[in-house]
Short mmCIF file of C-alpha atoms and ligand atoms in Angstrom, two decimals:
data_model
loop_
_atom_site.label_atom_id
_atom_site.label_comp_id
_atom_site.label_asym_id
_atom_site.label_seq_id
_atom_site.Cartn_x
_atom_site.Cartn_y
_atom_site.Cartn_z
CA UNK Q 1 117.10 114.13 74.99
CA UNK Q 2 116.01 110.78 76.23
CA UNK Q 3 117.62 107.67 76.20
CA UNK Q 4 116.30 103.98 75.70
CA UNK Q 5 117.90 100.73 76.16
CA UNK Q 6 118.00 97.12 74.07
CA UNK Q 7 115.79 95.20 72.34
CA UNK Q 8 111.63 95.44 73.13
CA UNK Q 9 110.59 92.09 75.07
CA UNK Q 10 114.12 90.97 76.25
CA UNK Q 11 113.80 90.49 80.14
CA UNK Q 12 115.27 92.80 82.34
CA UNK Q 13 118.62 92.01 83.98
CA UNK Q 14 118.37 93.71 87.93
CA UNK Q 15 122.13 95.00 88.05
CA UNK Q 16 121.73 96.46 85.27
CA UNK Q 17 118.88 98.29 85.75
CA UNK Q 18 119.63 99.29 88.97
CA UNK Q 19 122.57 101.00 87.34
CA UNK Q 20 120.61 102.65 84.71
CA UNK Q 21 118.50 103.85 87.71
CA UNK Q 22 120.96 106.48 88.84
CA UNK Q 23 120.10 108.47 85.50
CA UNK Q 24 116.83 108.73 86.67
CA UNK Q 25 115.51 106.64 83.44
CA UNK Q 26 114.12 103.43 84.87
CA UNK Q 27 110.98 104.25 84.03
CA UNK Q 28 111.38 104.70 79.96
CA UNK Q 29 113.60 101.73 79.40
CA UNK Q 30 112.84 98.62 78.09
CA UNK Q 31 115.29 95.77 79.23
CA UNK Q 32 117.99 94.29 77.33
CA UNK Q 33 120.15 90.90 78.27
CA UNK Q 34 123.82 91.78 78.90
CA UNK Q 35 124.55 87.83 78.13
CA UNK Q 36 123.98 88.86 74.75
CA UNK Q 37 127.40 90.83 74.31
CA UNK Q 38 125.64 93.80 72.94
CA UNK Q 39 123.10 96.89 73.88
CA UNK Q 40 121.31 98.97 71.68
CA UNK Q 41 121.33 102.78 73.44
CA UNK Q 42 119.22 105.37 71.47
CA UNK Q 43 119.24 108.64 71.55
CA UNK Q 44 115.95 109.97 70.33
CA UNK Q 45 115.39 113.84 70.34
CA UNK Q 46 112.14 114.47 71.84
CA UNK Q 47 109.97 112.92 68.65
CA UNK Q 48 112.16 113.21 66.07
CA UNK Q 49 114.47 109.96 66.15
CA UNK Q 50 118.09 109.87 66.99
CA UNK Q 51 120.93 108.10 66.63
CA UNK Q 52 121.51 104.45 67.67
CA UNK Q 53 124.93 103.76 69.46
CA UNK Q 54 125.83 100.29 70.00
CA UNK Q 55 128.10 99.22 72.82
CA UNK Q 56 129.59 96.03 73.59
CA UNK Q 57 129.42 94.42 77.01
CA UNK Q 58 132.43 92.34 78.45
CA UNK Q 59 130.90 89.24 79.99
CA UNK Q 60 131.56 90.22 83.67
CA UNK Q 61 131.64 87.67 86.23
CA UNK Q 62 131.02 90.36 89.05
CA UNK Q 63 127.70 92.01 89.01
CA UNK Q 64 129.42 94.84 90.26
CA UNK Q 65 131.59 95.82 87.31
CA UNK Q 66 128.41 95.35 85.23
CA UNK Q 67 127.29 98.28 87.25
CA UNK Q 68 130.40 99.99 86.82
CA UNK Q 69 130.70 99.32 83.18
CA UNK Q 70 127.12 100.95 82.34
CA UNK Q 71 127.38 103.98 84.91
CA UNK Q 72 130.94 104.67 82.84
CA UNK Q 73 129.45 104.74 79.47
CA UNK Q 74 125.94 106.65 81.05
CA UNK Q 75 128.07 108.89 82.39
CA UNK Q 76 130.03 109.53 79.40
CA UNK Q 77 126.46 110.04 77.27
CA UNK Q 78 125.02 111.91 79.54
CA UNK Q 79 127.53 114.01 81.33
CA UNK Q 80 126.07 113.15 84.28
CA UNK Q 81 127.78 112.39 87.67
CA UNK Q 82 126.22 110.48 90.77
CA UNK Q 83 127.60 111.68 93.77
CA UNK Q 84 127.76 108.23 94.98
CA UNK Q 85 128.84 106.96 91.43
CA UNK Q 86 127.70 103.33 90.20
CA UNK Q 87 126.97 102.23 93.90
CA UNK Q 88 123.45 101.51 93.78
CA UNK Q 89 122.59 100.07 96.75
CA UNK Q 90 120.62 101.20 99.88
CA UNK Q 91 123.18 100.72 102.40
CA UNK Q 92 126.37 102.28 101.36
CA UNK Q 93 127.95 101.29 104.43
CA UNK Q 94 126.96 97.65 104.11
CA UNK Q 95 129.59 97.40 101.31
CA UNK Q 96 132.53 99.74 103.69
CA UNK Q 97 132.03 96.76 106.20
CA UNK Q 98 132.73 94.26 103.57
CA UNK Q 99 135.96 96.04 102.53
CA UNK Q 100 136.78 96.11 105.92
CA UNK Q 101 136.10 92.47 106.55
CA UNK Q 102 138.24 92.31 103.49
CA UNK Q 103 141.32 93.42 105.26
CA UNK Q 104 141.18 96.96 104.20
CA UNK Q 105 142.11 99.89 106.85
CA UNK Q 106 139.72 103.34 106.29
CA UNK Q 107 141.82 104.53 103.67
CA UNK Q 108 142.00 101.75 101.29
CA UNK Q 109 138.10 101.23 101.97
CA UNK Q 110 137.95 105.32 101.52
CA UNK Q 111 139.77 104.96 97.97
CA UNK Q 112 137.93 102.09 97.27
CA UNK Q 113 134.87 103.94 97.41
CA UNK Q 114 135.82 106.92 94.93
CA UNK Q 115 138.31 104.44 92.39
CA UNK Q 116 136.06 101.68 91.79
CA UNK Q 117 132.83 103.09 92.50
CA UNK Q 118 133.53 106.66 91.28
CA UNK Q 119 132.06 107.89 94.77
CA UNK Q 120 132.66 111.51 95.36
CA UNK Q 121 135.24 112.16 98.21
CA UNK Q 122 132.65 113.72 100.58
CA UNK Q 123 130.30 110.69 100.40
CA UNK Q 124 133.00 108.12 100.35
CA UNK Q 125 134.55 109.99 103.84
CA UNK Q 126 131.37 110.02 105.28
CA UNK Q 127 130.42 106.13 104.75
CA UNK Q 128 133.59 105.18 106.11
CA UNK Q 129 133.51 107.56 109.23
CA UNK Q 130 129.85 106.16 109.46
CA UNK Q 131 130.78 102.47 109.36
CA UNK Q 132 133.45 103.48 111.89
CA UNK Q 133 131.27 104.89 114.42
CA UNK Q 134 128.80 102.16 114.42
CA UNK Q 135 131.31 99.24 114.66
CA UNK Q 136 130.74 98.59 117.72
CA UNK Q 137 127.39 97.80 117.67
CA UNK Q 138 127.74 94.82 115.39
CA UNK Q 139 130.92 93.50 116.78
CA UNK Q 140 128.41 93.18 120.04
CA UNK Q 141 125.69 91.48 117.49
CA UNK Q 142 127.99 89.32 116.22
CA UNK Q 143 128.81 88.31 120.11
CA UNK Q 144 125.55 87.21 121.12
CA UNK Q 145 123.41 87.00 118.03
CA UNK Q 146 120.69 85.90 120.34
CA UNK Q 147 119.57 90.03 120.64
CA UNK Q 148 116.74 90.83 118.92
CA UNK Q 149 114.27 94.46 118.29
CA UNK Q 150 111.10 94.73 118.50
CA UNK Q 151 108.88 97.40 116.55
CA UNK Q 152 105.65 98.17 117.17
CA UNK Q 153 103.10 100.58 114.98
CA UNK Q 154 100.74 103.24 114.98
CA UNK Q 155 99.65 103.58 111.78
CA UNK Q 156 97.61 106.59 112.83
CA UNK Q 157 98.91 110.39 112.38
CA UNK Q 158 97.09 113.94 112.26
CA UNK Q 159 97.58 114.62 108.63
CA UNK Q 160 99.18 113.21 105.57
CA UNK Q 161 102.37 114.77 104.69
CA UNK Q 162 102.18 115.94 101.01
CA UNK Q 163 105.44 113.25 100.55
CA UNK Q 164 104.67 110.45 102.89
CA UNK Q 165 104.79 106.27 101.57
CA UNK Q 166 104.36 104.67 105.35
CA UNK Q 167 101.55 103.11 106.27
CA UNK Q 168 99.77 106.13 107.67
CA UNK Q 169 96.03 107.18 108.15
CA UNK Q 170 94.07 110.36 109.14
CA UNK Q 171 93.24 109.81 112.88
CA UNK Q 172 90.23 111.74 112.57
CA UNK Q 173 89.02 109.51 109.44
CA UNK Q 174 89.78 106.27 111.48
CA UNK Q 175 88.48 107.70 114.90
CA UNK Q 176 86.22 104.63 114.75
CA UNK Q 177 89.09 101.86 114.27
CA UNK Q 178 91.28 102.76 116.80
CA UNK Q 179 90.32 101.16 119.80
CA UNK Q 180 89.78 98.18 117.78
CA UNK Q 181 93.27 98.35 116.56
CA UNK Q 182 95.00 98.65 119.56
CA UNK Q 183 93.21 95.66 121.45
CA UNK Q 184 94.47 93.32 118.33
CA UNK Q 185 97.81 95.09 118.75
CA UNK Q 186 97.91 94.30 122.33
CA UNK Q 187 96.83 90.35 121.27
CA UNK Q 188 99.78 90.68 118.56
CA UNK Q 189 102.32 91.65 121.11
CA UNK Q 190 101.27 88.76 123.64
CA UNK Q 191 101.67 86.16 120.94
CA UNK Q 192 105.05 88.06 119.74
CA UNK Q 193 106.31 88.51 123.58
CA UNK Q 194 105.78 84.41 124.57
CA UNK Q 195 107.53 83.80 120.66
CA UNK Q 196 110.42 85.72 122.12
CA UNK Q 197 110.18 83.97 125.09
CA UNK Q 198 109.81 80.34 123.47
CA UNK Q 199 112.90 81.35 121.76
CA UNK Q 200 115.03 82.36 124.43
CA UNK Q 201 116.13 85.75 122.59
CA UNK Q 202 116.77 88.99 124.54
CA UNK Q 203 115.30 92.53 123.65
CA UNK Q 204 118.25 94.90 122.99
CA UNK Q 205 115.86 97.72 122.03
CA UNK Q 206 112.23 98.14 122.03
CA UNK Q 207 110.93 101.02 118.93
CA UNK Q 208 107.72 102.70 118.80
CA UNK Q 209 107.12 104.36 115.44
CA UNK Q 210 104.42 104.62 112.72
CA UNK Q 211 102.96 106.68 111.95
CA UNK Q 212 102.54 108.66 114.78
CA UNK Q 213 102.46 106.94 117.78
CA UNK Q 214 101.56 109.85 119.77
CA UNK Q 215 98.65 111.24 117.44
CA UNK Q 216 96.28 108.46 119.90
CA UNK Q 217 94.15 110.43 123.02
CA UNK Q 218 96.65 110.31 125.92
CA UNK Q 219 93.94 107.91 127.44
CA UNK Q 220 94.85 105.63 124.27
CA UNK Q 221 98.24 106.61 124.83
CA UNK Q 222 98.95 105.60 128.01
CA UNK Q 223 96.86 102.07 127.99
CA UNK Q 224 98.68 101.22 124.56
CA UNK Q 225 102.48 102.16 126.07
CA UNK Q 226 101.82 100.20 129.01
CA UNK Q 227 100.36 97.09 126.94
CA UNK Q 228 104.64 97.82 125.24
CA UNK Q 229 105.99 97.79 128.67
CA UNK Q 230 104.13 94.80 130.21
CA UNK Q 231 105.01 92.57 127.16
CA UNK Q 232 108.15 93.73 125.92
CA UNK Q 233 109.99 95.95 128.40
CA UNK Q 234 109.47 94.99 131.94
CA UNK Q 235 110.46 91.46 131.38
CA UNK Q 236 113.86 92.33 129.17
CA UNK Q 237 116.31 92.99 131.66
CA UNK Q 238 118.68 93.32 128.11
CA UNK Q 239 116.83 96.03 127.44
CA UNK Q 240 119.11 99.25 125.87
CA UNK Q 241 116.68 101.58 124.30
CA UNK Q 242 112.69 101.95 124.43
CA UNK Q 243 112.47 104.80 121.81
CA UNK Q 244 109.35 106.38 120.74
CA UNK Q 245 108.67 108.07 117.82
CA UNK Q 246 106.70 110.63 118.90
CA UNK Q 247 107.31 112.81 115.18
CA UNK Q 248 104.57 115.65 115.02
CA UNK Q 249 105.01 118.48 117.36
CA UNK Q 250 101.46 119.36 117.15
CA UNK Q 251 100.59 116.00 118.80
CA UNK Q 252 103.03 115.79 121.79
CA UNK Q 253 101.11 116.75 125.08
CA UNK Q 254 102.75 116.79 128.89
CA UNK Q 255 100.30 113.62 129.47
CA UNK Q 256 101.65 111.67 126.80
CA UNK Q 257 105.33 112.99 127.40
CA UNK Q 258 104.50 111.96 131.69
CA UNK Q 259 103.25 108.24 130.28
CA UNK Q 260 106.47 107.56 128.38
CA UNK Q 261 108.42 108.88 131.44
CA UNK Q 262 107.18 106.85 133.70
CA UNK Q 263 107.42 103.52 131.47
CA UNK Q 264 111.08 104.30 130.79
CA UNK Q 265 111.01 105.57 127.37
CA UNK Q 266 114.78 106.99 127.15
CA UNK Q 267 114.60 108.55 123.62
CA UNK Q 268 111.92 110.31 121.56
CA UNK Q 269 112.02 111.92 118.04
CA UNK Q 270 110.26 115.59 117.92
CA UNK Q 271 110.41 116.37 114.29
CA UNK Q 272 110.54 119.57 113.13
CA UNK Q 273 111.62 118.20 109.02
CA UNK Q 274 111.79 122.09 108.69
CA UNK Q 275 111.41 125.33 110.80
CA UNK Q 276 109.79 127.31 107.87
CA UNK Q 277 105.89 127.55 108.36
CA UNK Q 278 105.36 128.14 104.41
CA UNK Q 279 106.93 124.86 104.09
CA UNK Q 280 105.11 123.26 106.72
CA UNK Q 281 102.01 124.86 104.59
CA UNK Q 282 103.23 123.23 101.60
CA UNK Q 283 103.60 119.85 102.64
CA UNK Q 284 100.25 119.39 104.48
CA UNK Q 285 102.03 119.24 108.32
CA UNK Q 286 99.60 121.62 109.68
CA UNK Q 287 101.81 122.88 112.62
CA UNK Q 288 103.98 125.33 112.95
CA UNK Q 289 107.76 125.80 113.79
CA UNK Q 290 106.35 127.39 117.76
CA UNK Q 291 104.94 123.94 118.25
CA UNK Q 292 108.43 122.36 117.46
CA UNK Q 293 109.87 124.18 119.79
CA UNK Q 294 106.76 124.19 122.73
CA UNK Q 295 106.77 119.93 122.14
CA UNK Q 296 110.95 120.42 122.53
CA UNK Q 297 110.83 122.65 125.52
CA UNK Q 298 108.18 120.35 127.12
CA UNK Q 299 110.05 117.48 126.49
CA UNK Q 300 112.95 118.98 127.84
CA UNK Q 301 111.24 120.03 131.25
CA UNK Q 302 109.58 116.30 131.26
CA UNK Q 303 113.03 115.18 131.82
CA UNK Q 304 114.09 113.48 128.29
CA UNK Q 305 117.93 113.73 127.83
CA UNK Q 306 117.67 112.24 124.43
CA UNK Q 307 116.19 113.69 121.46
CA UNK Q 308 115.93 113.41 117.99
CA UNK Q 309 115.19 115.36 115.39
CA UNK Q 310 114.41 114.98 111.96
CA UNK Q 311 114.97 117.41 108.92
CA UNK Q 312 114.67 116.91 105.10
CA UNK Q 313 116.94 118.55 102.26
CA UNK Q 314 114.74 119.41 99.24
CA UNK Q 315 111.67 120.43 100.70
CA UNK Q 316 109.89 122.18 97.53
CA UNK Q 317 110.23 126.02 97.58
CA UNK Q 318 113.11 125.73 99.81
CA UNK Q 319 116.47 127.27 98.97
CA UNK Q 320 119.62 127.27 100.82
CA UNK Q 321 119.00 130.24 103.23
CA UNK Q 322 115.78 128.56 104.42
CA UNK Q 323 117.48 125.27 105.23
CA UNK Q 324 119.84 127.33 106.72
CA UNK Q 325 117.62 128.76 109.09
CA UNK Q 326 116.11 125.32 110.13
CA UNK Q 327 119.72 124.42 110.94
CA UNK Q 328 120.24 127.48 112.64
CA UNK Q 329 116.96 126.74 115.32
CA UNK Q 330 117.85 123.12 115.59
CA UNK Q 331 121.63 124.16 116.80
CA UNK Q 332 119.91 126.51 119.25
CA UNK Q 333 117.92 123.84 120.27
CA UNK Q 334 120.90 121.30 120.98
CA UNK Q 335 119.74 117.42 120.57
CA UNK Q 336 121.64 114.86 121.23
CA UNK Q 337 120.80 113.47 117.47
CA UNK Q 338 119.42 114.88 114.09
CA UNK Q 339 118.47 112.89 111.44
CA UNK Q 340 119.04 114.37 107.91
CA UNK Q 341 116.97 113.27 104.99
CA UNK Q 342 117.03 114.14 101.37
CA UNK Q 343 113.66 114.34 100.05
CA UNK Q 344 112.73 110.86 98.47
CA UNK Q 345 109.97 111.47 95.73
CA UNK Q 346 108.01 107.93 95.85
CA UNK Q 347 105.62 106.27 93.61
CA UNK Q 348 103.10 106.16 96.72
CA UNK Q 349 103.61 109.84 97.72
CA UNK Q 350 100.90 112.58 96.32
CA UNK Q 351 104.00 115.12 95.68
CA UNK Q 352 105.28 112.22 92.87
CA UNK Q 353 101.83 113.70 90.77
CA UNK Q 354 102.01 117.12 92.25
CA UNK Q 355 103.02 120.51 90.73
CA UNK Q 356 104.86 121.28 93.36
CA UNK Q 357 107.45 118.62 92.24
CA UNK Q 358 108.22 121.45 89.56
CA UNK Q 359 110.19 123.12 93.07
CA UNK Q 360 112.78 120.67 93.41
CA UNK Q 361 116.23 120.63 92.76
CA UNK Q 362 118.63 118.38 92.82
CA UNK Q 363 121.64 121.49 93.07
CA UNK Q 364 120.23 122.79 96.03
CA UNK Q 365 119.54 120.03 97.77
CA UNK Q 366 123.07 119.18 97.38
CA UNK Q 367 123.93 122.39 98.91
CA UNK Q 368 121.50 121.51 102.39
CA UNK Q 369 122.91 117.97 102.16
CA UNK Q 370 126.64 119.46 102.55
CA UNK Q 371 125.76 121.95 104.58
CA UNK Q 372 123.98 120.00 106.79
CA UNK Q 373 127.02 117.77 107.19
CA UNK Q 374 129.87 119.80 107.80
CA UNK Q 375 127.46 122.19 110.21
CA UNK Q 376 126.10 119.07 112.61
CA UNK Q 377 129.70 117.74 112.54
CA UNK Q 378 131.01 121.05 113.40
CA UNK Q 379 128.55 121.13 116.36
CA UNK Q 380 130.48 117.74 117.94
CA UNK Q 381 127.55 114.77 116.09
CA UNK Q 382 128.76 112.56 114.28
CA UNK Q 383 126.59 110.22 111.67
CA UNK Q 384 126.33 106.71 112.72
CA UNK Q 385 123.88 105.50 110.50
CA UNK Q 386 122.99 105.63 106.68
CA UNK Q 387 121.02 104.68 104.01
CA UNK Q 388 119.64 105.54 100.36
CA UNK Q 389 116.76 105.24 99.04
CA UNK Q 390 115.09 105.32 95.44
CA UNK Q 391 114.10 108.73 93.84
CA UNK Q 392 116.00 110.47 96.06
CA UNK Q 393 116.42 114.51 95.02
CA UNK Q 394 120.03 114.22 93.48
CA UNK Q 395 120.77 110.87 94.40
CA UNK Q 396 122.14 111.57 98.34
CA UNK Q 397 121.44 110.03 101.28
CA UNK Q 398 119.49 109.94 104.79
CA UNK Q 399 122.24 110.14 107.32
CA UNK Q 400 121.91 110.47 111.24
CA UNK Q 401 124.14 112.25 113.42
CA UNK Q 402 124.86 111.80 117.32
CA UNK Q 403 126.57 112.90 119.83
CA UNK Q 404 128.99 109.80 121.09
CA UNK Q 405 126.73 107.44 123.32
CA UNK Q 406 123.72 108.75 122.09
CA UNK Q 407 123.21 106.22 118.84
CA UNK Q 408 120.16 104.37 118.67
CA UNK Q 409 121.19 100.51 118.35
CA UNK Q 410 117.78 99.74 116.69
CA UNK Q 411 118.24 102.06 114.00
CA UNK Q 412 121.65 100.58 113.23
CA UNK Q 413 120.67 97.48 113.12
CA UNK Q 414 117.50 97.66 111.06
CA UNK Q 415 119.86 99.37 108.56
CA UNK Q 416 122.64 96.87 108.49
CA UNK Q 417 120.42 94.07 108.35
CA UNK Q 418 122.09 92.27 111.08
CA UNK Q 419 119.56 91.53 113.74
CA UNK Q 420 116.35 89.67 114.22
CA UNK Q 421 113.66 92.47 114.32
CA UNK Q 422 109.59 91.45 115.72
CA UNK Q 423 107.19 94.00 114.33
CA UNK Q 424 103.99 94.30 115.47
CA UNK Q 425 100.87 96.44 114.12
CA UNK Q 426 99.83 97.14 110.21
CA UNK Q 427 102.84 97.50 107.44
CA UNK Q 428 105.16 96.69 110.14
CA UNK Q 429 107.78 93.83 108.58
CA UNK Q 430 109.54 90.97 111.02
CA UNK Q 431 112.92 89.97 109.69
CA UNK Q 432 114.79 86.74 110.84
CA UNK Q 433 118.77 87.32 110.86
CA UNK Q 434 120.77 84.08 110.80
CA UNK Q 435 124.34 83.89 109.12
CA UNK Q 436 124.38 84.32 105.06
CA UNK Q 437 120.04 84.07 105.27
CA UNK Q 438 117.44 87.15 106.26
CA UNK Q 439 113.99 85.65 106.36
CA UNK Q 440 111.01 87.97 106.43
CA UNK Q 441 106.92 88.58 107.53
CA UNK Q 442 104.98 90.65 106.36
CA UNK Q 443 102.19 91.76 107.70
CA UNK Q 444 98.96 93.57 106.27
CA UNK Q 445 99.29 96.97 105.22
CA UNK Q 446 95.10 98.60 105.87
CA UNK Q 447 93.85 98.89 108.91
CA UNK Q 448 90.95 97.52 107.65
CA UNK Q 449 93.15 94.34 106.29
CA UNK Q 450 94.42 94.23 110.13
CA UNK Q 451 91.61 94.10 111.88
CA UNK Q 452 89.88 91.11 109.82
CA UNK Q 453 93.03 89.16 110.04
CA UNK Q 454 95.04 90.40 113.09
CA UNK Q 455 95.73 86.52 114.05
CA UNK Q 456 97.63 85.66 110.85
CA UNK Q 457 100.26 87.96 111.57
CA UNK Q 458 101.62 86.50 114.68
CA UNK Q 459 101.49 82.75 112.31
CA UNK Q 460 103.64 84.44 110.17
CA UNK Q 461 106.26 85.53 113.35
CA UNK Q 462 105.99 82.32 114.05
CA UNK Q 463 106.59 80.43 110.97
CA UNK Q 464 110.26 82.20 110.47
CA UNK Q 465 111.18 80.43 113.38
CA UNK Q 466 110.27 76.96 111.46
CA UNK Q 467 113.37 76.25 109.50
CA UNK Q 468 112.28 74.78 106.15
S1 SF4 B 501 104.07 112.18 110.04
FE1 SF4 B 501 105.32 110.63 108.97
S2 SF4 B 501 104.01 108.83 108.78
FE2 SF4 B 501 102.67 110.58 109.27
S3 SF4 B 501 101.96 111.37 107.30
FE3 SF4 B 501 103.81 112.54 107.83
S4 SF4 B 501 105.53 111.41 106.87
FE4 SF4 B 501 103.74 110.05 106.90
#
């Protein structure tokens, strides 16, 4: 059966598709205008008309009971239940904080979650514990607003994953570019280092991602890292975490792990995303789980004492006992964080026209995402940042899980939108943070794009700064 909205050529109203979102429909509907008391839902049977239902809207002052209003009555069609109900935003815990700025204690936020928003228990418990654990870090934000990130980008990596939608390119294709690219980069991170300066803002946390950083020669490497350090690093004596996405096994090498040593890099990601090398097939990583754990052990031995590592529930062809065994490695393994996605099916990815999208499901990736939970907890992390994103497998979530002193302030703040953040390097985004206004830059996507107009992206740094 599908479903259609409202009247042909009435203008879409965002809360209220946002809502119809969850049902996975977005793409059918045409819009209707809820200021018009009424909406049209149709049922059509695959080609053979339907019936029409007709449903009054309340005029709601609060978008947020519009949402409600239209998940209820979706949910009542359909029979379909969102485990995080009519919230449809991409930072559940963004809305936890406001309850709690509200007045309300865990609990009330907790029932909150699951009354109004018709959250299941297990993903209204695990926003609140996550807004919990990262307190902290934005009580110190709001202290001294004056702390800033910086991000810089590699927009090179080995292969394209069969579901990737970053800015990513084959580094063998772009062999040519890369030098290139990385003496603009370096020109982008002086203007973006004496911006900083000019501004009198302190680097909390300096984030290398892409991308995959480390996918460059370890002669490219090791000039690029210390082009980070000598801009962004040695002079930030505020300076918490210099993080480097390092991502593909197959391209972490004891050079490249003895460069980031040496400049003070105190936490890398090695990502595994699974431990099954039928899956790795599938999705075009072309590595194996042994170089997961030969890029680990290495790292290990180079001295890094903080480690990340990412997984994904929903990987096609992969059924609970699989994901099972990736958990079961990573626990061997012991990092100090793992962060868990559920497979997000964009427009941009190749697996969105693939037939291998035929091998999802959302049951059993509900299954990973639970047991991924209560398994990490059990293991003494605990998640500290979350977000959703759109055409996720089953609706979930991307959650990361630490052990206590291990977070990663950058990735906190990028998700709770409370910081100034500097990007640097293709499809990386600046943001400008100042009370009730985020302000942002853009710059170019293509490498191509980058290197004919590398000097209009520091302008654009510049111009947030220019209060119109
Ligand atoms: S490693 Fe990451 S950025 Fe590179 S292709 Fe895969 S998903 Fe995309």
């Amino acid at each position: 059966m599908k479903l259609f909205f409202g009247h042909p050529g009435d203008q879409p109203d965002y809360h209220a598709y946002e809502a119809l979102q969850i049902f996975g429909l977005g793409g059918n509907m045409p819009a209707f205008v809820p200021g018009e008391q009424s909406m049209w839902l149709r049922a059509v049977d695959d080609g053979c008309g339907g019936d029409i239902v007709t449903i009054d809207i309340p005029d709601f002052d609060d978008s947020k009971e519009l949402e409600r209003f239209i998940y209820l009555k979706m949910s009542g069609l359909t029979g379909y239940s969102s485990p995080w109900g009519c919230l449809t935003g991409v930072r559940p815990t963004k809305i936890v904080n406001q309850l709690f700025a509200a007045g309300m204690d865990p609990g009330e936020a907790r029932n909150e979650l699951t009354a109004f928003y018709c959250a299941a228990e297990e993903k209204a418990s695990l926003a609140v514990d996550t807004a919990i654990n990262q307190r902290p870090f934005l009580d110190e934000q709001r202290a001294d607003p004056s702390r800033i990130g910086i991000y810089v980008g590699i927009p090179f990596c080995p292969t394209r994953c069969l579901y990737c939608s970053f800015t990513s390119n084959s580094i063998e294709k772009y062999k040519k570019s890369v030098d290139p690219y990385l003496e603009l980069l370096k020109a982008e991170m002086e203007d973006t280092a004496a911006l900083v300066r000019k501004q009198g803002l302190k680097i909390e946390s300096v984030y290398i991602g892409g991308g995959t950083p480390t996918s460059l020669s370890e002669e490219q490497f090791a000039r690029f890292i210390s082009d980070v350090v000598n801009n962004f690093v040695a002079p930030s004596p505020y300076l918490c975490e210099f993080s480097v996405e390092a991502g593909r096994p197959d391209s972490i090498t004891a050079g490249k792990l003895a460069s980031m040593r040496s400049a003070g890099v105190n936490r890398i990601s090695v990502n595994p995303q699974t431990m099954n090398d039928e899956t790795l097939r599938l999705i075009g990583r072309r590595h194996t789980a042994e170089d997961t754990l030969r890029a680990y052990g290495l790292a290990r031995s180079s001295g890094f004492d903080n480690i990340n590592m990412d997984i994904i529930c929903g990987l096609p062809g992969e059924d609970e006992e699989a994901f099972s065994h990736t958990l079961d490695e990573i626990e061997r393994l012991g990092p100090e964080s793992v962060t868990v996605h559920t497979l997000s099916v964009k427009r941009a990815a190749d697996l969105k026209r693939d037939e291998k999208r035929s091998m999802l499901s959302s049951a059993v990736t509900g299954a990973m995402v639970s047991m991924a939970a209560s398994r990490l907890q059990a293991i003494g992390l605990r998640p500290y940042y979350m977000y959703r994103q759109k055409n996720m497998v089953g609706n979930h979530e991307n959650v990361a899980y630490c052990r206590s002193g291990f977070e990663s302030p950058y990735n906190i703040h990028i998700m709770e939108e409370d910081q100034t953040i500097l990007a640097c390097g293709a499809g990386s985004v600046s943001k400008r943070v100042t009370p009730g206004v985020i302000r942002r830059a853009f710059n170019v996507k293509s490498v191509e794009e980058y290197l004919a107009r590398s000097g209009e992206m520091a302008e654009r740094k510049r111009e947030l700064f220019i209060l119109k």
